[in-house]
PDB file of C-alpha atoms and ligand atoms in Angstrom:
ATOM      1  CA  MET A 186      46.298 -16.455  14.437  1.00  0.00           C
ATOM      2  CA  GLU A 187      48.831 -13.821  13.367  1.00  0.00           C
ATOM      3  CA  THR A 188      47.935 -10.263  14.238  1.00  0.00           C
ATOM      4  CA  PRO A 189      49.995  -7.571  12.472  1.00  0.00           C
ATOM      5  CA  VAL A 190      52.175  -7.562  15.620  1.00  0.00           C
ATOM      6  CA  ALA A 191      52.488 -11.122  16.954  1.00  0.00           C
ATOM      7  CA  PRO A 192      50.891 -14.579  17.090  1.00  0.00           C
ATOM      8  CA  ALA A 193      47.815 -14.690  19.327  1.00  0.00           C
ATOM      9  CA  LYS A 194      45.709 -17.466  20.846  1.00  0.00           C
ATOM     10  CA  VAL A 195      42.041 -16.842  19.982  1.00  0.00           C
ATOM     11  CA  GLN A 196      38.750 -18.686  20.217  1.00  0.00           C
ATOM     12  CA  VAL A 197      36.883 -19.891  17.130  1.00  0.00           C
ATOM     13  CA  LEU A 198      33.259 -20.916  16.775  1.00  0.00           C
ATOM     14  CA  SER A 199      32.902 -24.665  16.399  1.00  0.00           C
ATOM     15  CA  GLY A 200      30.468 -26.455  14.111  1.00  0.00           C
ATOM     16  CA  LYS A 201      29.357 -25.873  10.561  1.00  0.00           C
ATOM     17  CA  LYS A 202      30.012 -22.649   8.700  1.00  0.00           C
ATOM     18  CA  LEU A 203      27.138 -20.235   8.407  1.00  0.00           C
ATOM     19  CA  ALA A 204      25.084 -18.989   5.471  1.00  0.00           C
ATOM     20  CA  LEU A 205      22.756 -16.032   5.923  1.00  0.00           C
ATOM     21  CA  VAL A 206      19.926 -15.974   3.401  1.00  0.00           C
ATOM     22  CA  ALA A 207      17.942 -12.744   3.117  1.00  0.00           C
ATOM     23  CA  ILE A 208      14.440 -12.615   1.708  1.00  0.00           C
ATOM     24  CA  LEU A 209      14.522  -9.386  -0.304  1.00  0.00           C
ATOM     25  CA  ARG A 210      14.071  -6.685   0.381  1.00  0.00           C
ATOM     26  CA  ALA A 211      13.507  -6.330   4.107  1.00  0.00           C
ATOM     27  CA  GLY A 212      15.706  -9.295   5.106  1.00  0.00           C
ATOM     28  CA  LEU A 213      18.782  -7.283   4.085  1.00  0.00           C
ATOM     29  CA  VAL A 214      18.696  -5.237   7.283  1.00  0.00           C
ATOM     30  CA  MET A 215      19.100  -8.388   9.376  1.00  0.00           C
ATOM     31  CA  VAL A 216      22.114  -9.478   7.291  1.00  0.00           C
ATOM     32  CA  GLU A 217      23.927  -6.243   8.144  1.00  0.00           C
ATOM     33  CA  GLY A 218      23.533  -6.827  11.882  1.00  0.00           C
ATOM     34  CA  ILE A 219      24.507 -10.505  11.884  1.00  0.00           C
ATOM     35  CA  LEU A 220      27.561  -9.915   9.665  1.00  0.00           C
ATOM     36  CA  LYS A 221      28.916  -7.631  12.381  1.00  0.00           C
ATOM     37  CA  LEU A 222      28.990 -10.691  14.670  1.00  0.00           C
ATOM     38  CA  VAL A 223      29.942 -13.327  12.077  1.00  0.00           C
ATOM     39  CA  PRO A 224      31.803 -11.484   9.316  1.00  0.00           C
ATOM     40  CA  HIS A 225      32.861 -14.634   7.447  1.00  0.00           C
ATOM     41  CA  ALA A 226      29.317 -15.911   6.894  1.00  0.00           C
ATOM     42  CA  ARG A 227      28.353 -16.328   3.241  1.00  0.00           C
ATOM     43  CA  VAL A 228      25.239 -14.466   2.110  1.00  0.00           C
ATOM     44  CA  GLY A 229      22.478 -15.657  -0.213  1.00  0.00           C
ATOM     45  CA  HIS A 230      19.517 -13.680  -1.566  1.00  0.00           C
ATOM     46  CA  ILE A 231      16.007 -14.772  -2.468  1.00  0.00           C
ATOM     47  CA  GLY A 232      13.925 -12.088  -4.173  1.00  0.00           C
ATOM     48  CA  LEU A 233      10.213 -12.340  -3.420  1.00  0.00           C
ATOM     49  CA  TYR A 234       7.296  -9.949  -3.390  1.00  0.00           C
ATOM     50  CA  ARG A 235       3.711 -10.593  -2.341  1.00  0.00           C
ATOM     51  CA  ASP A 236       1.123 -10.344  -5.059  1.00  0.00           C
ATOM     52  CA  PRO A 237      -1.194  -7.627  -3.658  1.00  0.00           C
ATOM     53  CA  GLU A 238      -4.366  -9.523  -4.633  1.00  0.00           C
ATOM     54  CA  SER A 239      -3.597 -13.161  -3.854  1.00  0.00           C
ATOM     55  CA  LEU A 240      -0.892 -12.422  -1.210  1.00  0.00           C
ATOM     56  CA  ASN A 241       1.077 -15.300  -2.754  1.00  0.00           C
ATOM     57  CA  PRO A 242       4.844 -14.840  -3.105  1.00  0.00           C
ATOM     58  CA  VAL A 243       6.279 -14.133  -6.561  1.00  0.00           C
ATOM     59  CA  GLN A 244       9.944 -15.065  -6.994  1.00  0.00           C
ATOM     60  CA  TYR A 245      12.157 -12.784  -9.103  1.00  0.00           C
ATOM     61  CA  TYR A 246      15.666 -13.749  -7.951  1.00  0.00           C
ATOM     62  CA  ALA A 247      17.666 -16.451  -6.176  1.00  0.00           C
ATOM     63  CA  LYS A 248      21.421 -16.614  -5.656  1.00  0.00           C
ATOM     64  CA  LEU A 249      22.785 -18.898  -2.955  1.00  0.00           C
ATOM     65  CA  PRO A 250      26.264 -19.972  -1.843  1.00  0.00           C
ATOM     66  CA  PRO A 251      27.136 -23.109  -3.894  1.00  0.00           C
ATOM     67  CA  ASP A 252      27.995 -25.094  -0.737  1.00  0.00           C
ATOM     68  CA  ILE A 253      24.697 -24.238   0.991  1.00  0.00           C
ATOM     69  CA  ALA A 254      24.114 -27.944   1.784  1.00  0.00           C
ATOM     70  CA  GLU A 255      27.236 -27.990   3.989  1.00  0.00           C
ATOM     71  CA  ARG A 256      26.361 -24.841   5.939  1.00  0.00           C
ATOM     72  CA  ARG A 257      24.136 -23.977   8.843  1.00  0.00           C
ATOM     73  CA  VAL A 258      21.493 -21.667   7.330  1.00  0.00           C
ATOM     74  CA  PHE A 259      19.741 -18.679   8.896  1.00  0.00           C
ATOM     75  CA  LEU A 260      16.823 -17.546   6.706  1.00  0.00           C
ATOM     76  CA  LEU A 261      16.169 -13.877   7.474  1.00  0.00           C
ATOM     77  CA  ASP A 262      13.005 -11.811   7.083  1.00  0.00           C
ATOM     78  CA  PRO A 263      11.772  -9.327   9.685  1.00  0.00           C
ATOM     79  CA  MET A 264       8.082  -9.938   8.864  1.00  0.00           C
ATOM     80  CA  LEU A 265       6.216 -13.275   8.981  1.00  0.00           C
ATOM     81  CA  ALA A 266       2.626 -12.468   7.955  1.00  0.00           C
ATOM     82  CA  THR A 267       0.740 -15.197   6.046  1.00  0.00           C
ATOM     83  CA  GLY A 268       3.996 -17.186   6.025  1.00  0.00           C
ATOM     84  CA  GLY A 269       3.792 -17.637   2.237  1.00  0.00           C
ATOM     85  CA  SER A 270       7.129 -15.936   1.497  1.00  0.00           C
ATOM     86  CA  ALA A 271       9.067 -17.794   4.195  1.00  0.00           C
ATOM     87  CA  SER A 272       7.455 -21.114   3.245  1.00  0.00           C
ATOM     88  CA  HIS A 273       8.433 -20.593  -0.420  1.00  0.00           C
ATOM     89  CA  ALA A 274      12.015 -19.647   0.546  1.00  0.00           C
ATOM     90  CA  LEU A 275      12.325 -22.693   2.823  1.00  0.00           C
ATOM     91  CA  ALA A 276      11.172 -25.007   0.018  1.00  0.00           C
ATOM     92  CA  LEU A 277      13.740 -23.469  -2.358  1.00  0.00           C
ATOM     93  CA  LEU A 278      16.541 -23.861   0.212  1.00  0.00           C
ATOM     94  CA  LYS A 279      15.618 -27.509   0.775  1.00  0.00           C
ATOM     95  CA  GLU A 280      15.579 -28.122  -2.999  1.00  0.00           C
ATOM     96  CA  ARG A 281      19.193 -26.880  -3.037  1.00  0.00           C
ATOM     97  CA  GLY A 282      20.092 -29.358  -0.275  1.00  0.00           C
ATOM     98  CA  ALA A 283      19.991 -27.141   2.821  1.00  0.00           C
ATOM     99  CA  THR A 284      19.091 -28.844   6.111  1.00  0.00           C
ATOM    100  CA  GLY A 285      18.676 -27.643   9.702  1.00  0.00           C
ATOM    101  CA  ILE A 286      17.503 -24.206   8.588  1.00  0.00           C
ATOM    102  CA  LYS A 287      16.589 -21.609  11.218  1.00  0.00           C
ATOM    103  CA  LEU A 288      13.999 -18.991  10.220  1.00  0.00           C
ATOM    104  CA  MET A 289      14.703 -15.708  12.020  1.00  0.00           C
ATOM    105  CA  CYS A 290      12.037 -12.975  12.097  1.00  0.00           C
ATOM    106  CA  ILE A 291      11.369  -9.855  14.135  1.00  0.00           C
ATOM    107  CA  ILE A 292       7.542  -9.702  14.075  1.00  0.00           C
ATOM    108  CA  ALA A 293       5.276 -12.685  13.364  1.00  0.00           C
ATOM    109  CA  ALA A 294       1.520 -13.176  13.124  1.00  0.00           C
ATOM    110  CA  PRO A 295       0.097 -16.390  14.614  1.00  0.00           C
ATOM    111  CA  GLU A 296      -1.200 -17.263  11.118  1.00  0.00           C
ATOM    112  CA  GLY A 297       2.346 -17.222   9.713  1.00  0.00           C
ATOM    113  CA  LEU A 298       3.743 -19.338  12.536  1.00  0.00           C
ATOM    114  CA  GLU A 299       0.980 -21.885  11.954  1.00  0.00           C
ATOM    115  CA  ARG A 300       1.728 -22.002   8.204  1.00  0.00           C
ATOM    116  CA  ILE A 301       5.425 -22.672   8.813  1.00  0.00           C
ATOM    117  CA  ALA A 302       4.617 -25.355  11.399  1.00  0.00           C
ATOM    118  CA  GLN A 303       2.369 -27.051   8.812  1.00  0.00           C
ATOM    119  CA  ASP A 304       4.576 -26.698   5.710  1.00  0.00           C
ATOM    120  CA  HIS A 305       7.973 -27.071   7.402  1.00  0.00           C
ATOM    121  CA  PRO A 306       7.603 -28.795  10.785  1.00  0.00           C
ATOM    122  CA  ASP A 307      11.359 -29.435  10.798  1.00  0.00           C
ATOM    123  CA  THR A 308      12.186 -25.706  10.824  1.00  0.00           C
ATOM    124  CA  GLU A 309      12.963 -23.871  14.037  1.00  0.00           C
ATOM    125  CA  VAL A 310      11.565 -20.329  14.082  1.00  0.00           C
ATOM    126  CA  VAL A 311      13.176 -17.573  16.148  1.00  0.00           C
ATOM    127  CA  VAL A 312      10.994 -14.490  16.525  1.00  0.00           C
ATOM    128  CA  ALA A 313      11.263 -11.353  18.670  1.00  0.00           C
ATOM    129  CA  ALA A 314       7.518 -10.582  18.930  1.00  0.00           C
ATOM    130  CA  ILE A 315       4.250 -12.342  18.128  1.00  0.00           C
ATOM    131  CA  ASP A 316       1.572  -9.799  17.251  1.00  0.00           C
ATOM    132  CA  ARG A 317      -2.206 -10.260  17.334  1.00  0.00           C
ATOM    133  CA  HIS A 318      -3.412 -11.259  13.858  1.00  0.00           C
ATOM    134  CA  LEU A 319      -3.532 -10.322  10.159  1.00  0.00           C
ATOM    135  CA  ASN A 320      -5.931  -7.714   8.806  1.00  0.00           C
ATOM    136  CA  ASP A 321      -8.004  -8.114   5.606  1.00  0.00           C
ATOM    137  CA  HIS A 322      -5.035  -6.950   3.501  1.00  0.00           C
ATOM    138  CA  GLY A 323      -2.646  -9.479   5.033  1.00  0.00           C
ATOM    139  CA  TYR A 324      -0.836  -6.935   7.214  1.00  0.00           C
ATOM    140  CA  ILE A 325       0.274  -7.799  10.717  1.00  0.00           C
ATOM    141  CA  VAL A 326      -1.750  -6.015  13.439  1.00  0.00           C
ATOM    142  CA  PRO A 327      -0.390  -3.923  15.054  1.00  0.00           C
ATOM    143  CA  GLY A 328       2.860  -4.706  13.164  1.00  0.00           C
ATOM    144  CA  LEU A 329       4.657  -1.814  11.505  1.00  0.00           C
ATOM    145  CA  GLY A 330       3.247  -1.677   7.977  1.00  0.00           C
ATOM    146  CA  ASP A 331       5.257  -2.684   4.900  1.00  0.00           C
ATOM    147  CA  ALA A 332       8.768  -3.245   6.224  1.00  0.00           C
ATOM    148  CA  GLY A 333      10.540  -2.972   2.825  1.00  0.00           C
ATOM    149  CA  ASP A 334       8.783   0.277   1.906  1.00  0.00           C
ATOM    150  CA  ARG A 335       9.514   1.758   5.315  1.00  0.00           C
ATOM    151  CA  ILE A 336      13.201   0.769   5.326  1.00  0.00           C
ATOM    152  CA  TYR A 337      13.863   2.021   1.801  1.00  0.00           C
ATOM    153  CA  GLY A 338      11.382   4.926   1.670  1.00  0.00           C
ATOM    154  CA  THR A 339       9.525   3.589  -1.378  1.00  0.00           C
ATOM    155  CA  LYS A 340       6.012   4.594  -0.305  1.00  0.00           C
TER     156      LYS A 340
HETATM  157  C1  LIG B  79       7.238  -8.461   3.080  1.00  0.00           C
HETATM  158  C2  LIG B  79       8.134  -9.052   4.152  1.00  0.00           C
HETATM  159  C3  LIG B  79       8.039 -10.527   3.861  1.00  0.00           C
HETATM  160  C4  LIG B  79       6.616 -10.692   3.381  1.00  0.00           C
HETATM  161  C5  LIG B  79       5.813 -11.285   4.502  1.00  0.00           C
HETATM  162  O1  LIG B  79       7.879  -8.393   1.856  1.00  0.00           O
HETATM  163  O2  LIG B  79       9.443  -8.567   4.141  1.00  0.00           O
HETATM  164  O3  LIG B  79       8.957 -10.979   2.884  1.00  0.00           O
HETATM  165  O4  LIG B  79       6.144  -9.375   3.070  1.00  0.00           O
HETATM  166  O5  LIG B  79       4.528 -11.578   4.064  1.00  0.00           O
HETATM  167  P1  LIG B  79       3.970 -13.069   3.998  1.00  0.00           P
HETATM  168  O6  LIG B  79       4.390 -13.750   5.258  1.00  0.00           O
HETATM  169  O7  LIG B  79       2.490 -12.873   3.910  1.00  0.00           O
HETATM  170  O8  LIG B  79       4.521 -13.726   2.771  1.00  0.00           O
HETATM  171  P2  LIG B  79       7.168  -7.801   0.547  1.00  0.00           P
HETATM  172  O9  LIG B  79       6.487  -8.900  -0.177  1.00  0.00           O
HETATM  173  O10 LIG B  79       6.341  -6.612   0.928  1.00  0.00           O
HETATM  174  O11 LIG B  79       8.398  -7.362  -0.346  1.00  0.00           O
HETATM  175  P3  LIG B  79       9.461  -6.177  -0.088  1.00  0.00           P
HETATM  176  O12 LIG B  79      10.296  -6.566   1.113  1.00  0.00           O
HETATM  177  O13 LIG B  79      10.266  -6.120  -1.337  1.00  0.00           O
HETATM  178  O14 LIG B  79       8.673  -4.911   0.172  1.00  0.00           O
HETATM  179  N1  LIG B  80       4.731  -7.610   4.919  1.00  0.00           N
HETATM  180  C1  LIG B  80       5.117  -6.552   5.672  1.00  0.00           C
HETATM  181  O1  LIG B  80       6.145  -5.931   5.393  1.00  0.00           O
HETATM  182  N2  LIG B  80       4.330  -6.196   6.685  1.00  0.00           N
HETATM  183  C2  LIG B  80       3.205  -6.852   7.008  1.00  0.00           C
HETATM  184  O2  LIG B  80       2.530  -6.475   7.983  1.00  0.00           O
HETATM  185  C3  LIG B  80       2.817  -7.954   6.230  1.00  0.00           C
HETATM  186  C4  LIG B  80       3.624  -8.310   5.189  1.00  0.00           C
END
């Protein structure tokens, strides 16, 4: 590559190009960190919120890179609780042709991991911590509460 001063020999990552897909809202914080390492990754957004009664995901937005099928995809959400949101997002990504998707989370409940294994056995899940269980309101115990509300100060 050309630096502003001279040509330089550098290393490049091999393999497919990367797409980061954030489940809104909380997934956005993981995008920021990964873009520092891989600044040329394309970024997609899937807007979902959990219905407070049914705990089922409600989709309000989806915008993905048009060549998503040709990219390696990291689906990002810090919280995997019932697994409903991640399962919905994975189905949408597959509908758009994505393959070999990696789901990356920070805290997961065993219930959510089981749901993903059932609905999407082809998906590799990377998680930093597996907490104990879900409470009656579908929150991870001990977890950290509602990640989106805590990050953005909306409660
Ligand atoms: C949170 C979290 C996940 C989802 C996990 O988002 O960021 O997307 O809940 O729960 P699940 O595994 O049971 O589906 P939330 O729906 O609160 O939306 P927000 O990020 O906009 O607050
Ligand atoms: N969503 C969160 O943000 N936290 C939980 O514990 C469960 C779902």
